[in-house]
């Protein structure tokens, strides 16, 4: 009979028997492979959280009325409820503000990643044209303010309609290429009210609607439209004539 080979333990003459190999963990559990690590799921940030943190970036200040605390070279400090607002403005508006007096200005609240600023204007017409200039490529708020402060809004609108580049190049910081971009990119927007009218014969109401869309009050628009009612030409010519009338009356 074939004998199997067996492991022979140490006898009494060879000392104590070897310690039996511990094949159990503490607590009676066997050793086994280490449990595989699983990454815990990382909770995703809710989309509403991002929107909430970005909410402060929205422009919310449209006008300010308060006491003039200080007037400097290019800004005025208006105090409202114990808080001073630094409002950047053009020379003509700053010249009318007096320290200690109360003033009201329309504002454009500029909000960017690294900057917040308030730009002030005496009328809604100026504010509207400033914001229109801001849509032109490579025209920043400082340059838009300089252009708006250089001429009456009606003159600037008329310059766009008549391709008058000199009205813009006369402003410091505005070159010929910038003036061309302003005329090119804004002509359709200034013209929009007139071009939107159908092919029928133009009426005074069309001129009034066009002027209102450019930021003029109903009273101003009706007065200017009435002054040019007898003029010849199409709607575009009458709008130009009405703008000239508004420029002369200011």
PDB file of C-alpha atoms in Angstrom, residues 19-194:
ATOM      1  CA  UNK A  19       2.816  26.684  17.744  1.00  0.00           C
ATOM      2  CA  UNK A  20      -0.181  26.104  15.582  1.00  0.00           C
ATOM      3  CA  UNK A  21      -0.591  28.730  12.900  1.00  0.00           C
ATOM      4  CA  UNK A  22      -3.243  31.210  13.813  1.00  0.00           C
ATOM      5  CA  UNK A  23      -5.758  31.151  11.034  1.00  0.00           C
ATOM      6  CA  UNK A  24      -8.375  33.172  12.841  1.00  0.00           C
ATOM      7  CA  UNK A  25      -8.809  36.849  13.510  1.00  0.00           C
ATOM      8  CA  UNK A  26      -9.664  38.194  16.849  1.00  0.00           C
ATOM      9  CA  UNK A  27     -13.196  37.435  17.692  1.00  0.00           C
ATOM     10  CA  UNK A  28     -13.131  34.100  15.923  1.00  0.00           C
ATOM     11  CA  UNK A  29     -13.319  35.463  12.368  1.00  0.00           C
ATOM     12  CA  UNK A  30     -11.072  34.142   9.660  1.00  0.00           C
ATOM     13  CA  UNK A  31      -8.478  36.184   7.908  1.00  0.00           C
ATOM     14  CA  UNK A  32      -9.619  37.058   4.454  1.00  0.00           C
ATOM     15  CA  UNK A  33      -8.962  39.520   1.679  1.00  0.00           C
ATOM     16  CA  UNK A  34      -9.188  43.135   2.658  1.00  0.00           C
ATOM     17  CA  UNK A  35     -12.536  44.571   1.782  1.00  0.00           C
ATOM     18  CA  UNK A  36     -12.494  46.611  -1.370  1.00  0.00           C
ATOM     19  CA  UNK A  37     -12.709  50.320  -0.803  1.00  0.00           C
ATOM     20  CA  UNK A  38     -15.635  52.106  -2.374  1.00  0.00           C
ATOM     21  CA  UNK A  39     -15.675  55.837  -2.919  1.00  0.00           C
ATOM     22  CA  UNK A  40     -18.532  57.548  -1.257  1.00  0.00           C
ATOM     23  CA  UNK A  41     -20.697  59.502  -3.689  1.00  0.00           C
ATOM     24  CA  UNK A  42     -19.960  63.226  -3.623  1.00  0.00           C
ATOM     25  CA  UNK A  43     -23.175  65.210  -3.418  1.00  0.00           C
ATOM     26  CA  UNK A  44     -23.547  67.539  -6.346  1.00  0.00           C
ATOM     27  CA  UNK A  45     -24.260  71.188  -5.748  1.00  0.00           C
ATOM     28  CA  UNK A  46     -27.756  72.090  -6.680  1.00  0.00           C
ATOM     29  CA  UNK A  47     -28.161  74.458  -9.594  1.00  0.00           C
ATOM     30  CA  UNK A  48     -30.231  76.743  -7.401  1.00  0.00           C
ATOM     31  CA  UNK A  49     -27.205  77.231  -5.132  1.00  0.00           C
ATOM     32  CA  UNK A  50     -25.185  78.728  -7.997  1.00  0.00           C
ATOM     33  CA  UNK A  51     -28.026  80.983  -8.993  1.00  0.00           C
ATOM     34  CA  UNK A  52     -28.405  82.146  -5.429  1.00  0.00           C
ATOM     35  CA  UNK A  53     -24.733  83.066  -5.125  1.00  0.00           C
ATOM     36  CA  UNK A  54     -24.867  84.950  -8.405  1.00  0.00           C
ATOM     37  CA  UNK A  55     -27.938  86.945  -7.480  1.00  0.00           C
ATOM     38  CA  UNK A  56     -25.911  89.829  -6.049  1.00  0.00           C
ATOM     39  CA  UNK A  57     -24.338  90.431  -9.449  1.00  0.00           C
ATOM     40  CA  UNK A  58     -27.552  91.750 -10.920  1.00  0.00           C
ATOM     41  CA  UNK A  59     -27.788  95.505 -11.357  1.00  0.00           C
ATOM     42  CA  UNK A  60     -30.524  96.831  -9.090  1.00  0.00           C
ATOM     43  CA  UNK A  61     -29.909 100.579  -8.583  1.00  0.00           C
ATOM     44  CA  UNK A  62     -31.741 102.664 -11.204  1.00  0.00           C
ATOM     45  CA  UNK A  63     -31.800 106.067  -9.518  1.00  0.00           C
ATOM     46  CA  UNK A  64     -30.614 107.804  -6.357  1.00  0.00           C
ATOM     47  CA  UNK A  65     -32.060 110.740  -4.469  1.00  0.00           C
ATOM     48  CA  UNK A  66     -30.137 112.110  -1.518  1.00  0.00           C
ATOM     49  CA  UNK A  67     -27.902 114.778  -0.046  1.00  0.00           C
ATOM     50  CA  UNK A  68     -24.758 115.735  -1.935  1.00  0.00           C
ATOM     51  CA  UNK A  69     -21.938 115.108   0.530  1.00  0.00           C
ATOM     52  CA  UNK A  70     -19.000 115.763  -1.779  1.00  0.00           C
ATOM     53  CA  UNK A  71     -18.207 116.584  -5.413  1.00  0.00           C
ATOM     54  CA  UNK A  72     -14.820 115.601  -6.844  1.00  0.00           C
ATOM     55  CA  UNK A  73     -13.223 115.595 -10.289  1.00  0.00           C
ATOM     56  CA  UNK A  74     -15.307 112.846 -11.892  1.00  0.00           C
ATOM     57  CA  UNK A  75     -17.791 111.757  -9.238  1.00  0.00           C
ATOM     58  CA  UNK A  76     -20.222 112.919  -6.582  1.00  0.00           C
ATOM     59  CA  UNK A  77     -20.932 111.327  -3.224  1.00  0.00           C
ATOM     60  CA  UNK A  78     -24.662 111.081  -2.494  1.00  0.00           C
ATOM     61  CA  UNK A  79     -25.784 110.127   1.009  1.00  0.00           C
ATOM     62  CA  UNK A  80     -28.980 108.125   1.358  1.00  0.00           C
ATOM     63  CA  UNK A  81     -29.992 106.772   4.753  1.00  0.00           C
ATOM     64  CA  UNK A  82     -26.506 107.126   6.171  1.00  0.00           C
ATOM     65  CA  UNK A  83     -24.859 105.369   3.207  1.00  0.00           C
ATOM     66  CA  UNK A  84     -22.704 107.267   0.727  1.00  0.00           C
ATOM     67  CA  UNK A  85     -22.975 106.268  -2.934  1.00  0.00           C
ATOM     68  CA  UNK A  86     -20.127 107.227  -5.237  1.00  0.00           C
ATOM     69  CA  UNK A  87     -21.697 108.229  -8.555  1.00  0.00           C
ATOM     70  CA  UNK A  88     -19.459 108.792 -11.586  1.00  0.00           C
ATOM     71  CA  UNK A  89     -20.873 111.506 -13.836  1.00  0.00           C
ATOM     72  CA  UNK A  90     -20.073 113.909 -16.651  1.00  0.00           C
ATOM     73  CA  UNK A  91     -18.859 117.496 -16.159  1.00  0.00           C
ATOM     74  CA  UNK A  92     -22.232 119.121 -16.897  1.00  0.00           C
ATOM     75  CA  UNK A  93     -24.049 117.135 -14.202  1.00  0.00           C
ATOM     76  CA  UNK A  94     -21.287 117.561 -11.629  1.00  0.00           C
ATOM     77  CA  UNK A  95     -21.289 121.318 -12.226  1.00  0.00           C
ATOM     78  CA  UNK A  96     -24.941 121.484 -11.161  1.00  0.00           C
ATOM     79  CA  UNK A  97     -24.439 119.588  -7.908  1.00  0.00           C
ATOM     80  CA  UNK A  98     -23.726 121.548  -4.730  1.00  0.00           C
ATOM     81  CA  UNK A  99     -22.471 120.080  -1.467  1.00  0.00           C
ATOM     82  CA  UNK A 100     -25.207 120.026   1.161  1.00  0.00           C
ATOM     83  CA  UNK A 101     -28.052 120.250  -1.349  1.00  0.00           C
ATOM     84  CA  UNK A 102     -30.386 117.445  -2.340  1.00  0.00           C
ATOM     85  CA  UNK A 103     -30.089 115.903  -5.778  1.00  0.00           C
ATOM     86  CA  UNK A 104     -31.702 113.164  -7.819  1.00  0.00           C
ATOM     87  CA  UNK A 105     -29.879 111.295 -10.579  1.00  0.00           C
ATOM     88  CA  UNK A 106     -30.662 108.379 -12.856  1.00  0.00           C
ATOM     89  CA  UNK A 107     -28.018 105.685 -12.603  1.00  0.00           C
ATOM     90  CA  UNK A 108     -26.544 102.787 -14.503  1.00  0.00           C
ATOM     91  CA  UNK A 109     -25.393 100.144 -12.027  1.00  0.00           C
ATOM     92  CA  UNK A 110     -22.358  98.423 -13.536  1.00  0.00           C
ATOM     93  CA  UNK A 111     -21.735  94.973 -12.028  1.00  0.00           C
ATOM     94  CA  UNK A 112     -18.745  92.865 -13.044  1.00  0.00           C
ATOM     95  CA  UNK A 113     -16.676  90.085 -11.507  1.00  0.00           C
ATOM     96  CA  UNK A 114     -14.074  92.508 -10.176  1.00  0.00           C
ATOM     97  CA  UNK A 115     -15.904  95.831 -10.168  1.00  0.00           C
ATOM     98  CA  UNK A 116     -19.097  97.617  -9.218  1.00  0.00           C
ATOM     99  CA  UNK A 117     -19.753 101.227 -10.170  1.00  0.00           C
ATOM    100  CA  UNK A 118     -22.579 103.734 -10.494  1.00  0.00           C
ATOM    101  CA  UNK A 119     -22.779 106.119 -13.463  1.00  0.00           C
ATOM    102  CA  UNK A 120     -25.125 109.060 -13.033  1.00  0.00           C
ATOM    103  CA  UNK A 121     -27.174 111.053 -15.548  1.00  0.00           C
ATOM    104  CA  UNK A 122     -29.502 114.029 -15.367  1.00  0.00           C
ATOM    105  CA  UNK A 123     -32.145 112.608 -17.732  1.00  0.00           C
ATOM    106  CA  UNK A 124     -33.434 109.259 -18.881  1.00  0.00           C
ATOM    107  CA  UNK A 125     -32.472 110.246 -22.439  1.00  0.00           C
ATOM    108  CA  UNK A 126     -28.808 110.413 -21.454  1.00  0.00           C
ATOM    109  CA  UNK A 127     -29.017 107.164 -19.514  1.00  0.00           C
ATOM    110  CA  UNK A 128     -30.668 105.385 -22.435  1.00  0.00           C
ATOM    111  CA  UNK A 129     -28.086 106.589 -24.948  1.00  0.00           C
ATOM    112  CA  UNK A 130     -25.244 105.661 -22.589  1.00  0.00           C
ATOM    113  CA  UNK A 131     -26.588 102.112 -22.333  1.00  0.00           C
ATOM    114  CA  UNK A 132     -27.011 102.038 -26.113  1.00  0.00           C
ATOM    115  CA  UNK A 133     -23.346 102.974 -26.555  1.00  0.00           C
ATOM    116  CA  UNK A 134     -22.379 100.191 -24.164  1.00  0.00           C
ATOM    117  CA  UNK A 135     -23.669  97.655 -26.704  1.00  0.00           C
ATOM    118  CA  UNK A 136     -21.027  98.739 -29.226  1.00  0.00           C
ATOM    119  CA  UNK A 137     -17.968  96.495 -29.334  1.00  0.00           C
ATOM    120  CA  UNK A 138     -14.866  97.924 -27.627  1.00  0.00           C
ATOM    121  CA  UNK A 139     -16.811 100.801 -26.070  1.00  0.00           C
ATOM    122  CA  UNK A 140     -16.524 100.697 -22.289  1.00  0.00           C
ATOM    123  CA  UNK A 141     -18.458 102.662 -19.680  1.00  0.00           C
ATOM    124  CA  UNK A 142     -15.892 105.458 -19.341  1.00  0.00           C
ATOM    125  CA  UNK A 143     -15.809 106.110 -23.077  1.00  0.00           C
ATOM    126  CA  UNK A 144     -19.594 105.848 -23.336  1.00  0.00           C
ATOM    127  CA  UNK A 145     -19.909 108.414 -20.552  1.00  0.00           C
ATOM    128  CA  UNK A 146     -17.475 110.777 -22.281  1.00  0.00           C
ATOM    129  CA  UNK A 147     -19.455 110.582 -25.534  1.00  0.00           C
ATOM    130  CA  UNK A 148     -22.808 111.071 -23.815  1.00  0.00           C
ATOM    131  CA  UNK A 149     -21.495 114.074 -21.888  1.00  0.00           C
ATOM    132  CA  UNK A 150     -19.898 115.705 -24.952  1.00  0.00           C
ATOM    133  CA  UNK A 151     -23.073 116.515 -26.930  1.00  0.00           C
ATOM    134  CA  UNK A 152     -26.846 116.586 -26.459  1.00  0.00           C
ATOM    135  CA  UNK A 153     -28.458 113.215 -27.061  1.00  0.00           C
ATOM    136  CA  UNK A 154     -30.424 114.523 -30.033  1.00  0.00           C
ATOM    137  CA  UNK A 155     -27.223 115.679 -31.736  1.00  0.00           C
ATOM    138  CA  UNK A 156     -25.611 112.272 -31.209  1.00  0.00           C
ATOM    139  CA  UNK A 157     -28.656 110.469 -32.573  1.00  0.00           C
ATOM    140  CA  UNK A 158     -28.703 112.758 -35.582  1.00  0.00           C
ATOM    141  CA  UNK A 159     -24.973 112.178 -36.122  1.00  0.00           C
ATOM    142  CA  UNK A 160     -25.609 108.436 -36.288  1.00  0.00           C
ATOM    143  CA  UNK A 161     -28.427 108.846 -38.806  1.00  0.00           C
ATOM    144  CA  UNK A 162     -26.348 111.203 -40.972  1.00  0.00           C
ATOM    145  CA  UNK A 163     -23.051 109.249 -40.739  1.00  0.00           C
ATOM    146  CA  UNK A 164     -21.436 112.245 -39.062  1.00  0.00           C
ATOM    147  CA  UNK A 165     -18.211 110.754 -37.701  1.00  0.00           C
ATOM    148  CA  UNK A 166     -16.817 114.137 -36.641  1.00  0.00           C
ATOM    149  CA  UNK A 167     -19.370 114.379 -33.842  1.00  0.00           C
ATOM    150  CA  UNK A 168     -17.733 111.337 -32.248  1.00  0.00           C
ATOM    151  CA  UNK A 169     -14.077 111.837 -33.173  1.00  0.00           C
ATOM    152  CA  UNK A 170     -14.228 115.241 -31.468  1.00  0.00           C
ATOM    153  CA  UNK A 171     -14.502 113.347 -28.167  1.00  0.00           C
ATOM    154  CA  UNK A 172     -11.178 112.523 -26.525  1.00  0.00           C
ATOM    155  CA  UNK A 173     -10.416 108.819 -26.848  1.00  0.00           C
ATOM    156  CA  UNK A 174     -12.636 108.213 -29.886  1.00  0.00           C
ATOM    157  CA  UNK A 175     -10.766 107.460 -33.095  1.00  0.00           C
ATOM    158  CA  UNK A 176     -12.173 107.173 -36.577  1.00  0.00           C
ATOM    159  CA  UNK A 177     -12.517 103.386 -36.399  1.00  0.00           C
ATOM    160  CA  UNK A 178     -14.428 103.613 -33.128  1.00  0.00           C
ATOM    161  CA  UNK A 179     -16.695 106.286 -34.601  1.00  0.00           C
ATOM    162  CA  UNK A 180     -17.362 104.065 -37.610  1.00  0.00           C
ATOM    163  CA  UNK A 181     -18.278 101.154 -35.335  1.00  0.00           C
ATOM    164  CA  UNK A 182     -20.670 103.347 -33.362  1.00  0.00           C
ATOM    165  CA  UNK A 183     -22.454 104.520 -36.504  1.00  0.00           C
ATOM    166  CA  UNK A 184     -22.477 101.064 -38.066  1.00  0.00           C
ATOM    167  CA  UNK A 185     -23.720  99.173 -35.006  1.00  0.00           C
ATOM    168  CA  UNK A 186     -26.242 101.745 -33.770  1.00  0.00           C
ATOM    169  CA  UNK A 187     -27.754 103.070 -36.968  1.00  0.00           C
ATOM    170  CA  UNK A 188     -30.261 100.240 -37.226  1.00  0.00           C
ATOM    171  CA  UNK A 189     -31.204 100.610 -33.559  1.00  0.00           C
ATOM    172  CA  UNK A 190     -31.763 104.366 -33.833  1.00  0.00           C
ATOM    173  CA  UNK A 191     -33.591 103.778 -37.108  1.00  0.00           C
ATOM    174  CA  UNK A 192     -35.579 100.804 -35.792  1.00  0.00           C
ATOM    175  CA  UNK A 193     -38.806 102.644 -35.020  1.00  0.00           C
ATOM    176  CA  UNK A 194     -38.998 104.121 -38.511  1.00  0.00           C
TER     177      UNK A 194
END
